[in-house]
Short mmCIF file of C-alpha atoms in Angstrom, two decimals:
data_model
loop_
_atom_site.label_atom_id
_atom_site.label_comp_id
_atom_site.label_asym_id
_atom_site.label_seq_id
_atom_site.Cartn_x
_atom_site.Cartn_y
_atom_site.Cartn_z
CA UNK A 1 -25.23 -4.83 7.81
CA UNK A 2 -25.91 -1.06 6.57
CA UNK A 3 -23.16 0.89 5.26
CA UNK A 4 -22.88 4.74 3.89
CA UNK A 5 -24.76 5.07 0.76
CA UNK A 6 -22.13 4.69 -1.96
CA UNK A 7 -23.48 5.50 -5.64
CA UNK A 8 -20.70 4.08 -7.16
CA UNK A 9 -19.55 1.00 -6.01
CA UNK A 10 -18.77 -1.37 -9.03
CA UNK A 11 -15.01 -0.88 -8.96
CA UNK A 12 -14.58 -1.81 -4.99
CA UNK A 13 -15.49 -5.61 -5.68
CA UNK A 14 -12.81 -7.15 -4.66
CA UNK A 15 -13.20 -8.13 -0.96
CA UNK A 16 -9.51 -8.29 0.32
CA UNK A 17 -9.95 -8.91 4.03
CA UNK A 18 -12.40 -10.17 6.11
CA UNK A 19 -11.80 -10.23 9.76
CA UNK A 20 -14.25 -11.26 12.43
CA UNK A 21 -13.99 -11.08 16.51
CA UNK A 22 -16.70 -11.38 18.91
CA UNK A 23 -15.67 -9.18 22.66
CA UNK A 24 -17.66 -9.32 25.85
CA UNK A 25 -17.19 -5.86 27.22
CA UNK A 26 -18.65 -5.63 30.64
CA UNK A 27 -22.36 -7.40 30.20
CA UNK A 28 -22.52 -6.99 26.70
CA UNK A 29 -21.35 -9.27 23.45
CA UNK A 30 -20.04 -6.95 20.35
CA UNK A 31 -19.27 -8.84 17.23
CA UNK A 32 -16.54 -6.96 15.17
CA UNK A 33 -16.04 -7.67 11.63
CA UNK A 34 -13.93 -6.00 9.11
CA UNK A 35 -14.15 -6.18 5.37
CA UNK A 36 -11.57 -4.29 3.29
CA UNK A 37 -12.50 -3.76 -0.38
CA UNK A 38 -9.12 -3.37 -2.70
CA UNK A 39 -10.36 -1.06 -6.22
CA UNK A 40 -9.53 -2.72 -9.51
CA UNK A 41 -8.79 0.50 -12.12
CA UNK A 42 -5.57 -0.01 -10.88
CA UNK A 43 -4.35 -3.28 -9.17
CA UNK A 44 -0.36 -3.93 -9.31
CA UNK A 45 2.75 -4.48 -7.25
CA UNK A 46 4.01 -2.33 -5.02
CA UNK A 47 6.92 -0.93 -7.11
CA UNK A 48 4.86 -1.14 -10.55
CA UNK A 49 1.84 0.43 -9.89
CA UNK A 50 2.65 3.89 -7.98
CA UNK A 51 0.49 7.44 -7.14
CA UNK A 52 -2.65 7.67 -9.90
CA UNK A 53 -3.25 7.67 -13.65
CA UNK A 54 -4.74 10.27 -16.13
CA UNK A 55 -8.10 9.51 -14.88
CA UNK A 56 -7.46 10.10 -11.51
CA UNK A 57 -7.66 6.32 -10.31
CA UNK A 58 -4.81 5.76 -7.31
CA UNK A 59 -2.47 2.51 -6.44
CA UNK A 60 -3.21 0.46 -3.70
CA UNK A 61 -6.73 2.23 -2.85
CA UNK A 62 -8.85 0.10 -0.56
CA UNK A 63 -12.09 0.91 1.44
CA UNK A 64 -12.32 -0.50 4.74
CA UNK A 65 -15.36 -0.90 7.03
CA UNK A 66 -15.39 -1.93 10.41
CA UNK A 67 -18.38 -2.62 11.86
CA UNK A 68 -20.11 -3.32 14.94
CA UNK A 69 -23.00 -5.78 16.12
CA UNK A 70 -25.03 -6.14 19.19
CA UNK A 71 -28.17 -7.22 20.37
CA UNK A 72 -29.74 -4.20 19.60
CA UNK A 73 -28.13 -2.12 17.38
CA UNK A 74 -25.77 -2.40 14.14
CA UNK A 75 -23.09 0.06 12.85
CA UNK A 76 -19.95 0.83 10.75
CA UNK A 77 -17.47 3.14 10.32
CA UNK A 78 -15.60 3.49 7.14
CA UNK A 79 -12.20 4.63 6.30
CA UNK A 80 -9.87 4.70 2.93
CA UNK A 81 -6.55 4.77 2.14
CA UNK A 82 -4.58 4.75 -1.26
CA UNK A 83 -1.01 6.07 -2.64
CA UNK A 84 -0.32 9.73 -3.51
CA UNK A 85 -3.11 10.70 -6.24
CA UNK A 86 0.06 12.36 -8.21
CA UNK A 87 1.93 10.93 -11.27
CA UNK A 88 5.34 9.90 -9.42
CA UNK A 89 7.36 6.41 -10.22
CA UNK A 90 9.79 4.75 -7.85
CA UNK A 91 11.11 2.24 -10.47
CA UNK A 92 13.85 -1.23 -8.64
CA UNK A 93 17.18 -0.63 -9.96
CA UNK A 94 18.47 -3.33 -7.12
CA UNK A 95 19.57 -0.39 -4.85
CA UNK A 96 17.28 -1.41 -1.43
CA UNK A 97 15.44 2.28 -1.54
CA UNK A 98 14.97 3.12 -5.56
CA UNK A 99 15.02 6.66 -6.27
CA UNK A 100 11.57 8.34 -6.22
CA UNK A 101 10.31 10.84 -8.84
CA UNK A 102 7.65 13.22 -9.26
CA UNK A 103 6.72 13.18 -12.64
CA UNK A 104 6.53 16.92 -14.32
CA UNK A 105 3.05 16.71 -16.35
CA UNK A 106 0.43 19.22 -17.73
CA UNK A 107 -2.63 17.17 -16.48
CA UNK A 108 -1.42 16.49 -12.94
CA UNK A 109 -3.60 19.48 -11.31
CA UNK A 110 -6.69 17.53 -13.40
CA UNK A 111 -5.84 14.33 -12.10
CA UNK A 112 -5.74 15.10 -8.65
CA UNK A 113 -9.29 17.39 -8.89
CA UNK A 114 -10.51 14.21 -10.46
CA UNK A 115 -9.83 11.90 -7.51
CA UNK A 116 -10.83 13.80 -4.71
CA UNK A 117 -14.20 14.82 -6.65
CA UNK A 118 -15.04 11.72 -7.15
CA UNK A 119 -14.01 10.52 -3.52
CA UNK A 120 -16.45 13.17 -3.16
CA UNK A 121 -19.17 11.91 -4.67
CA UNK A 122 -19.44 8.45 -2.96
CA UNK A 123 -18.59 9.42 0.49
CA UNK A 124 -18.90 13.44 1.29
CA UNK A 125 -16.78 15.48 3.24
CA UNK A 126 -12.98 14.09 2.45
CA UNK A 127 -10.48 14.87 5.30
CA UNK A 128 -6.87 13.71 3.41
CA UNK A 129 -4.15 12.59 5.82
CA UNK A 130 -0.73 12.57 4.52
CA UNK A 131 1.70 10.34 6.79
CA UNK A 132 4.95 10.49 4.90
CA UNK A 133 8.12 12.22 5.99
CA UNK A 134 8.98 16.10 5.16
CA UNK A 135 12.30 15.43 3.96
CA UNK A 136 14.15 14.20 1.37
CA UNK A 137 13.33 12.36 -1.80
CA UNK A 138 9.96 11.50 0.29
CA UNK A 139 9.77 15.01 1.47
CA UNK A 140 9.50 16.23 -2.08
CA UNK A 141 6.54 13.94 -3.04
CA UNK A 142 4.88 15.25 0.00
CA UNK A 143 5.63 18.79 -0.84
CA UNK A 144 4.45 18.44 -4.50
CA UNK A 145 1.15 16.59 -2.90
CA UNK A 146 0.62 19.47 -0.35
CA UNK A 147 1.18 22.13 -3.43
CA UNK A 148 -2.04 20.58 -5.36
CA UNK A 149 -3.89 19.99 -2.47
CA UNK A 150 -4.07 24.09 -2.35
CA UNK A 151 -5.99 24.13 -5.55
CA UNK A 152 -8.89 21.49 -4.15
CA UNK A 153 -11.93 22.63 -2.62
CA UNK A 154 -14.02 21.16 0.07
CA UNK A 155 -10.98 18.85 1.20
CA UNK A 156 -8.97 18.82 4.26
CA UNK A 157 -5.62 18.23 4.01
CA UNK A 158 -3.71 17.32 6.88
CA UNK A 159 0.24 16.70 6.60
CA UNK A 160 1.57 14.59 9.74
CA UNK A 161 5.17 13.10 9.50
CA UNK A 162 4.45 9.78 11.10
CA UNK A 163 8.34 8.80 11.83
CA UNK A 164 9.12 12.44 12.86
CA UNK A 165 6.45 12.36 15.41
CA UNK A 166 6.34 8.53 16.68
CA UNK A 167 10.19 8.26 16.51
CA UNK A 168 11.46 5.84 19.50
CA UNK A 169 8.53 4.35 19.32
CA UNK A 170 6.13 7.50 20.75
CA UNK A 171 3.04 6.10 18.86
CA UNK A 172 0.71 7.63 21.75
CA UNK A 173 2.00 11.00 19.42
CA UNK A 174 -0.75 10.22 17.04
CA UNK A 175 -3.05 11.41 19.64
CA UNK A 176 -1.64 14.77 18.19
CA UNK A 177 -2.92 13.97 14.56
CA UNK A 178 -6.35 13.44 16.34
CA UNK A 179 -6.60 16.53 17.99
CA UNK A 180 -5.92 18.17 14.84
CA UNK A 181 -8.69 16.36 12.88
CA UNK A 182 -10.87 15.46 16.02
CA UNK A 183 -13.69 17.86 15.37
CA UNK A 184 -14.55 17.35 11.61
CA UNK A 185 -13.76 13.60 11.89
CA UNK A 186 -16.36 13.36 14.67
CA UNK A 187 -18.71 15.79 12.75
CA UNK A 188 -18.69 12.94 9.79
CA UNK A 189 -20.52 10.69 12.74
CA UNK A 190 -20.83 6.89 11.66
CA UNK A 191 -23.50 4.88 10.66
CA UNK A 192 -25.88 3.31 13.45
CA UNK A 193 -29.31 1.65 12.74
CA UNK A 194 -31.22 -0.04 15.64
CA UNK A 195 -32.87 -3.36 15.54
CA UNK A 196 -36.03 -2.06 14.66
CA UNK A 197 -34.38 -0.96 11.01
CA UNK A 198 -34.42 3.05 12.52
CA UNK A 199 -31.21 4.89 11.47
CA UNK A 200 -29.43 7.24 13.98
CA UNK A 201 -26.67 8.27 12.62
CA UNK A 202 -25.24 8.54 9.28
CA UNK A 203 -21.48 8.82 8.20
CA UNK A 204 -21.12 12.05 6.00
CA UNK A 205 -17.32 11.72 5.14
CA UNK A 206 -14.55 9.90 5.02
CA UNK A 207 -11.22 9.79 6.15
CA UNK A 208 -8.17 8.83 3.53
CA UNK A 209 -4.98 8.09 4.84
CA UNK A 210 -1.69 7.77 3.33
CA UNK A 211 2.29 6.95 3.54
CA UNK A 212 4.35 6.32 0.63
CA UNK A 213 3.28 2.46 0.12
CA UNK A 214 -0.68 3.40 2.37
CA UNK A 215 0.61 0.11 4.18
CA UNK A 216 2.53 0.17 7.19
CA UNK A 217 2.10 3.71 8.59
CA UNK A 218 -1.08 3.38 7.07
CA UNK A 219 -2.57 0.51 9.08
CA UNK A 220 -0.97 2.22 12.36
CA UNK A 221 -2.84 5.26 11.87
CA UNK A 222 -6.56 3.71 10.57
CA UNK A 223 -6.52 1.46 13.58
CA UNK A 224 -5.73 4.36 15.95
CA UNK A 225 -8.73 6.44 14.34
CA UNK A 226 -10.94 3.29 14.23
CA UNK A 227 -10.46 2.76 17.74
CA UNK A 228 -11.81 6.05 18.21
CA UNK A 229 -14.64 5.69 16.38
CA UNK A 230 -15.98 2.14 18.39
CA UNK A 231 -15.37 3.98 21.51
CA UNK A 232 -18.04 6.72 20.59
CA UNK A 233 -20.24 3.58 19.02
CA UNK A 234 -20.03 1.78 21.94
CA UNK A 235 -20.65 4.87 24.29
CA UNK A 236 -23.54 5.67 22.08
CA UNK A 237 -25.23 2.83 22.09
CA UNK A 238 -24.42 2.48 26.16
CA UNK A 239 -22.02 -0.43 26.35
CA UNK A 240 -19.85 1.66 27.76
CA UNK A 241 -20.36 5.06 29.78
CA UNK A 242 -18.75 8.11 28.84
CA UNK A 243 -15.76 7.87 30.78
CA UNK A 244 -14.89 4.25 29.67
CA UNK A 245 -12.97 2.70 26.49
CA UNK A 246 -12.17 -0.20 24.66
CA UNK A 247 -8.50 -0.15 25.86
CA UNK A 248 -9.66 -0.71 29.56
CA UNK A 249 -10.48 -4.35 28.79
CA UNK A 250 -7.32 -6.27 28.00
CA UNK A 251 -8.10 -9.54 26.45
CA UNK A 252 -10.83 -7.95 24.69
CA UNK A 253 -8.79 -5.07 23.50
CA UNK A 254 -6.14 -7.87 22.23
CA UNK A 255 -8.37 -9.11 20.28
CA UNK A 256 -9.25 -5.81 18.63
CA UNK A 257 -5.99 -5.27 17.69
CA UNK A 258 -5.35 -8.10 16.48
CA UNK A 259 -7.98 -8.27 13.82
CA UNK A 260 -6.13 -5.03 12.56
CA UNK A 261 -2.86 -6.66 12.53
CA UNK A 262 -3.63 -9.72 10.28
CA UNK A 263 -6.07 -7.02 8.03
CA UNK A 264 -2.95 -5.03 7.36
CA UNK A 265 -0.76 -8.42 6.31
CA UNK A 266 -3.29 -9.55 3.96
CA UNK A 267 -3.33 -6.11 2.25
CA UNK A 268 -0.01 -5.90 2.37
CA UNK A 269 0.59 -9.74 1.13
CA UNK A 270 -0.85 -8.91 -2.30
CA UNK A 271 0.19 -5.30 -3.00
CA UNK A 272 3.95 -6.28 -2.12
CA UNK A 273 4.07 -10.14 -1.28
CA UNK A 274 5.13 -9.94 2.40
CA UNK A 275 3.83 -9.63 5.93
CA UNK A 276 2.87 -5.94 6.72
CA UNK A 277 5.40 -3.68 8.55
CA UNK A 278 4.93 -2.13 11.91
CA UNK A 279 2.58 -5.00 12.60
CA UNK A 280 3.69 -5.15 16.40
CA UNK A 281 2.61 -2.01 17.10
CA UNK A 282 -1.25 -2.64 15.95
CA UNK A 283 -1.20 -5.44 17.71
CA UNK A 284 0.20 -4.70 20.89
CA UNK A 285 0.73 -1.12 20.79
CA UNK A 286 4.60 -1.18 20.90
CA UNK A 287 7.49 -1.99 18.99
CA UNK A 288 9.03 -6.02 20.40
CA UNK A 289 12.82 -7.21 19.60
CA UNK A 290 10.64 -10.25 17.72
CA UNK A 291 8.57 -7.62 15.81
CA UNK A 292 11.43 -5.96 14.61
CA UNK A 293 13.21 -9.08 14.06
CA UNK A 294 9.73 -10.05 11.73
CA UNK A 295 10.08 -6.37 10.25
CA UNK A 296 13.72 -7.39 8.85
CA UNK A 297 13.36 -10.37 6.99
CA UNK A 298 10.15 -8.80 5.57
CA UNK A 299 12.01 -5.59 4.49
CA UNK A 300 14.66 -8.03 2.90
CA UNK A 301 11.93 -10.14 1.46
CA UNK A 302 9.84 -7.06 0.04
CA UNK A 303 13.71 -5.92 -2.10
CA UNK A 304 14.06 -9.60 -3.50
CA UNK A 305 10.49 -9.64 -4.54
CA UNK A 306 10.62 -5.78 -5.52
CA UNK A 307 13.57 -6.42 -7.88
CA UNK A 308 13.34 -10.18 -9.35
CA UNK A 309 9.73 -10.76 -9.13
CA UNK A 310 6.96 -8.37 -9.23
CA UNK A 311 7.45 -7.63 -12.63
CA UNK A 312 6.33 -10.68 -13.51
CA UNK A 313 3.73 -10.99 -11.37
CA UNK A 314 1.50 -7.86 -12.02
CA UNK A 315 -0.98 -10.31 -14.01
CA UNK A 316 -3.01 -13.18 -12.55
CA UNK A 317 -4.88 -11.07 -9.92
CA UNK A 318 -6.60 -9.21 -12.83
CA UNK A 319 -7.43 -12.00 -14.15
CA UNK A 320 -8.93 -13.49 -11.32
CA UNK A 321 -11.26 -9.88 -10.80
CA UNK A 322 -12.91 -10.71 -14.14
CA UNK A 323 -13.86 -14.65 -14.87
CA UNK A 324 -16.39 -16.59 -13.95
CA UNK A 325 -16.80 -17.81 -10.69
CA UNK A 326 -15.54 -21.85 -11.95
CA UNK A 327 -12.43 -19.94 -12.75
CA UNK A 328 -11.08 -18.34 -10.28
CA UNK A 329 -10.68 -21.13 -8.45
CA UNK A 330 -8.28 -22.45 -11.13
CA UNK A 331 -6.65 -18.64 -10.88
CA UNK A 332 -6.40 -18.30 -7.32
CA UNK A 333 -2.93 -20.50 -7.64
CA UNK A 334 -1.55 -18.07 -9.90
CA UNK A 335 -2.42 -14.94 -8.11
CA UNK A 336 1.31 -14.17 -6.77
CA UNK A 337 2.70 -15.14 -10.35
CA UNK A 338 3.12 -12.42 -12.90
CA UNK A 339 2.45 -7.67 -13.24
CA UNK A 340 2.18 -7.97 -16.72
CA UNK A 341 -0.33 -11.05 -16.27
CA UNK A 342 -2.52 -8.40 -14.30
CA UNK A 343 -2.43 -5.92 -16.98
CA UNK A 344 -3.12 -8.48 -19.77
CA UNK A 345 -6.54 -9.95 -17.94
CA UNK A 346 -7.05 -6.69 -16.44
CA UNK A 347 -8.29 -5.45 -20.08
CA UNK A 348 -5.42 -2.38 -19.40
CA UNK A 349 -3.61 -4.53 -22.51
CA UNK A 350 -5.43 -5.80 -25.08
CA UNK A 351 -3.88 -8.28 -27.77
CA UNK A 352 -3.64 -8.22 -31.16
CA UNK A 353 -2.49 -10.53 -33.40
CA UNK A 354 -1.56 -8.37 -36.35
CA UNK A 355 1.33 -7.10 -33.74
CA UNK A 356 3.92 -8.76 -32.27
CA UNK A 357 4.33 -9.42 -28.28
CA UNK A 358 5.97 -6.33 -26.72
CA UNK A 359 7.65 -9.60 -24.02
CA UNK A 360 9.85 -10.35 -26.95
CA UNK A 361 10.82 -7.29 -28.22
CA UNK A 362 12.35 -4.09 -26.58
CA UNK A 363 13.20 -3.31 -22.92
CA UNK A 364 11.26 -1.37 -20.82
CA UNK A 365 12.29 2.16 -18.94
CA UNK A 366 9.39 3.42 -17.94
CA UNK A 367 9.80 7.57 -18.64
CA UNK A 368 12.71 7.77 -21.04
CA UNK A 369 10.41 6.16 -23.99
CA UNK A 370 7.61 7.27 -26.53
CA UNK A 371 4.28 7.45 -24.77
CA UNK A 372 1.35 6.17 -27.26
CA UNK A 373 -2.27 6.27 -26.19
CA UNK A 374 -4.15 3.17 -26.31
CA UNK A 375 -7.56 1.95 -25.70
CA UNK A 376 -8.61 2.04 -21.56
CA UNK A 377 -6.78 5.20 -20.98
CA UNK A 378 -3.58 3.32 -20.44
CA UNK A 379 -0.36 4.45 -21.60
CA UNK A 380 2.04 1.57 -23.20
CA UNK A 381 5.63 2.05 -24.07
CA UNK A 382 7.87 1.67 -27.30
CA UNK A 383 11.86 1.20 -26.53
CA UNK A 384 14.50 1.62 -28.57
CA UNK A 385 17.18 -0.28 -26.30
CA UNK A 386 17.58 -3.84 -25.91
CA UNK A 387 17.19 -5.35 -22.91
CA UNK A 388 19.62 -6.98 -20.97
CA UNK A 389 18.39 -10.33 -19.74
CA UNK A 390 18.57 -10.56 -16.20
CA UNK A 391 17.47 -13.84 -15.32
CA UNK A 392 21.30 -14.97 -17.24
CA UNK A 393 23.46 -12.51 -16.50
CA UNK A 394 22.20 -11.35 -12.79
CA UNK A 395 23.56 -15.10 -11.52
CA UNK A 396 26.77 -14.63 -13.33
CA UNK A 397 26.97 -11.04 -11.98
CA UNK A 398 26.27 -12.12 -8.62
CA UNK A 399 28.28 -15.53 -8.51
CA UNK A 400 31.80 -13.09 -10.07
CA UNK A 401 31.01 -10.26 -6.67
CA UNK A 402 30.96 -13.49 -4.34
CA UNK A 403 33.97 -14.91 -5.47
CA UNK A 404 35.52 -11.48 -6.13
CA UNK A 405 34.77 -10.56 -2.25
CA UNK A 406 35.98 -14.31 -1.12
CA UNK A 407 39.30 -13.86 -3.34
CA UNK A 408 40.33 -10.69 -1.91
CA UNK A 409 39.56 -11.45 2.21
CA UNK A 410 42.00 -14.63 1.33
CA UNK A 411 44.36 -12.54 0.02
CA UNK A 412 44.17 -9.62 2.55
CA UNK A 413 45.11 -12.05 4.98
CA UNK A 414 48.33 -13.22 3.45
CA UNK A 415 49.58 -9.77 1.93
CA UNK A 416 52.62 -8.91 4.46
CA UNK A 417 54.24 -12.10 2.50
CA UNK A 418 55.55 -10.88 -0.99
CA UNK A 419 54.15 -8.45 -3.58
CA UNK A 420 52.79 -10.92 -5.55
CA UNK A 421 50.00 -11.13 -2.72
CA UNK A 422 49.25 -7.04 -3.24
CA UNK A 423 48.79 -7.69 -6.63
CA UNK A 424 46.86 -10.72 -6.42
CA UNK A 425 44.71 -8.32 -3.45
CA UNK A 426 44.38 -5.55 -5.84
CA UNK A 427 43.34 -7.49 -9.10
CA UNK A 428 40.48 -9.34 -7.03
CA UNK A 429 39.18 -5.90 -5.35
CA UNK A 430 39.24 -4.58 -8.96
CA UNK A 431 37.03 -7.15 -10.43
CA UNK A 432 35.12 -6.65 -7.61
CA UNK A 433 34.71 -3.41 -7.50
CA UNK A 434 34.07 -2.99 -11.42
CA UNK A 435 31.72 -5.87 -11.23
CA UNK A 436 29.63 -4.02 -8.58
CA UNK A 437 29.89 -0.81 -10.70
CA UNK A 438 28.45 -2.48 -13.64
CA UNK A 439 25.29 -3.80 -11.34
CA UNK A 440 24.91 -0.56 -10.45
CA UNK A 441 25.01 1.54 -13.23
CA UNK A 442 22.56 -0.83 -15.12
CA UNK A 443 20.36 -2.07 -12.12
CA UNK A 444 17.52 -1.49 -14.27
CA UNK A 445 17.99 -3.55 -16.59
CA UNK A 446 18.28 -6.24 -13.99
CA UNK A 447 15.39 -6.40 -12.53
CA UNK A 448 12.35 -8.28 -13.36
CA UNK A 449 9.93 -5.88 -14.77
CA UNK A 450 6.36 -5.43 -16.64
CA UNK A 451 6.72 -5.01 -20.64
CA UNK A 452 3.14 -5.20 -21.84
CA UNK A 453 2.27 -1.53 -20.37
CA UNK A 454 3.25 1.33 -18.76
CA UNK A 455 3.00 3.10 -15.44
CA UNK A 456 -0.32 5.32 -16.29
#
């Protein structure tokens, strides 16, 4: 299978996703495949590796083709998405929605010019849709992205608050965001060869999407445009006339979807450990009481692993990226293990035995520190406070509010008997309460976190 020409392509080797589906729309069989490719200058966790470094690399940025086969003719469509190419952080301090921070910094205008031209360079015309909401902490990321996006030629930027417009579960509103963009996104075509090895069409751009994570919203809103796009392929190529679309053929369509659903929960399995949000909605178009019932213990699972794992676990896959094939196979095991074990095999780390291991020295806050240059344009970080160790105190922490909350129902209940049951009611809602303040004051230093590097 063709794809655009891409003239640099050596840091998109890691295929994340491949999905396969063959459909028999009317007298025709379409095979549908699609392979996402995650970039490695700048793998991590979901809470650990946030917006883009000095160089202009982004989080989470994966390429994703989907492309079509039939008897006679073979073509693709590609789309990218990645997190906010500004320096920002959003660092677990165990509340469930950690303050978010645009980070003030000379070079930010650079870093952003240096992302989009080089999204330039390998695919063309870049149309930039931003899905995140225009208020609040997330509202203020957006408008600092928006700001920048002023100074960048030859890019579109499109804002389009995905909740404010699909709230109640209105997701036919995105056929507003594709009226806006309809014309240049069908001006970038697609790629289409025939069997013969002729090429008819050629994709000139690209479109990148984003939310705040470039998951959930994110796989909404590429399967909506990539929907689109097979509807002109498959009128082009005369499967279907004009007037006709993929959606008119149920069981077919399901099956569309569906290879869009389980995409979006493998990206979203590595960058954050869980099943993909929203996932309901790609695959059936709507919001169901067991999708949202799937959504919650995800959301619950994604804070536990946010706060008390992913620290940890920001290692293995970088490993895995660089050994020998006999390797990874060793390495695969390991892959939802440890952040700092990505940095170290990653090469964004690099040991050195006349210095002693960062792990058992200092804390680490990510901004409030010295920032010292090293080798790979990363940025490690020196603290000056020691660390509270979570993985002793958290359990004592947590076991003292347990108790503390059991202790004062039981004594709620019996307090209309003497004073001594006030007292006993207000000492237990004390220790409870300053227990809680104490977790909350130093979440930080609770959570499991990366200590060989820093967020750049």
């Amino acid at each position: 299978m063709h794809s655009i020409q891409n003239p640099i392509t050596s840091h998109l080797n890691v295929v994340l996703s491949f999905q396969v589906a063959e459909l028999k729309l009317k007298d025709s069989l379409a095979m549908v495949t699609l392979v996402s490719r995650r970039c490695n200058r700048r793998l991590g966790t979901r809470m650990w590796r946030r917006g883009a470094n000095l160089e202009g690399d982004a989080a989470n940025f994966i390429e994703t083709e989907q492309l079509l086969e039939t008897e006679r003719f073979r073509s693709s469509f590609l789309q990218v998405r990645g997190s906010i190419p500004l320096l920002w952080e959003q660092i677990v301090d165990l509340s469930y929605k950690p303050h978010l921070s645009v980070i003030k910094h000379e070079q930010t205008p650079l870093v952003v010019e240096r992302h989009f031209s080089d999204l330039s360079q390998r695919y063309g015309e870049i149309i930039a849709i931003d899905l995140t909401e225009k208020h609040g902490e997330e509202g203020q990321l957006s408008a600092a992205y928006a700001a920048e996006m002023k100074n960048v030629p030859n890019v579109r930027y499109v804002p389009f608050d995905f909740h404010g417009h699909c709230k109640d579960s209105n997701f036919d509103n995105l056929e507003i965001l594709y009226d806006q963009i309809s014309e240049d996104a069908e001006k970038q075509r697609y790629f289409l060869i025939d069997r013969e090895g002729n090429v008819l069409e050629e994709q000139k751009g690209v479109i990148r999407s984003n939310c705040v994570d470039s998951l959930d919203r994110t796989n909404v809103t590429q399967c909506y445009l990539a929907q689109k796009a097979l509807n002109l392929q498959l009128q082009r190529i005369g499967v279907l006339s004009p007037s006709e679309c993929i959606s008119m053929f149920d069981e077919e369509y399901g099956k569309y979807r569906a290879l869009w659903a389980e995409q979006g929960d493998e990206i979203s399995l590595e960058y954050t450990g869980t099943h993909a949000l929203k996932g309901d909605i790609v695959r059936y178009g709507k919001q169901t009481i067991f999708g949202m019932i799937k959504d919650g213990m995800s959301a619950l699972s994604r804070y536990y692993l946010n706060n008390f794992h992913d620290g940890i676990r920001q290692a293995s896959s970088f490993v895995f990226h660089n050994l020998p094939l006999n390797l990874d196979r060793v390495l695969t095991s390991f892959i939802h293990l440890m952040q700092d074990a990505l940095d170290l095999i990653s090469g964004h780390y690099t040991v050195n035995r006349n210095s002693l291991s960062p792990i058992g020295q200092n804390g680490f806050d990510p901004f409030s520190h010295n920032l010292n240059a090293v080798s790979g344009n990363t940025l490690c970080l020196t603290s000056t406070n020691t660390s509270i160790e979570y993985d002793t105190f958290l359990p004592v922490t947590s076991a003292l509010i347990i108790g503390g909350l059991t202790a004062t129902t039981l004594t709620v209940q019996q307090v209309g008997r003497n004073v001594h049951q006030y007292v006993s009611t207000a000492i237990c809602a004390g220790i409870t309460a300053g227990v809680m303040a104490i977790l909350k004051a130093n979440g930080r230093q609770f959570c499991s976190r990366p200590r060989l590097c820093g967020l750049l």
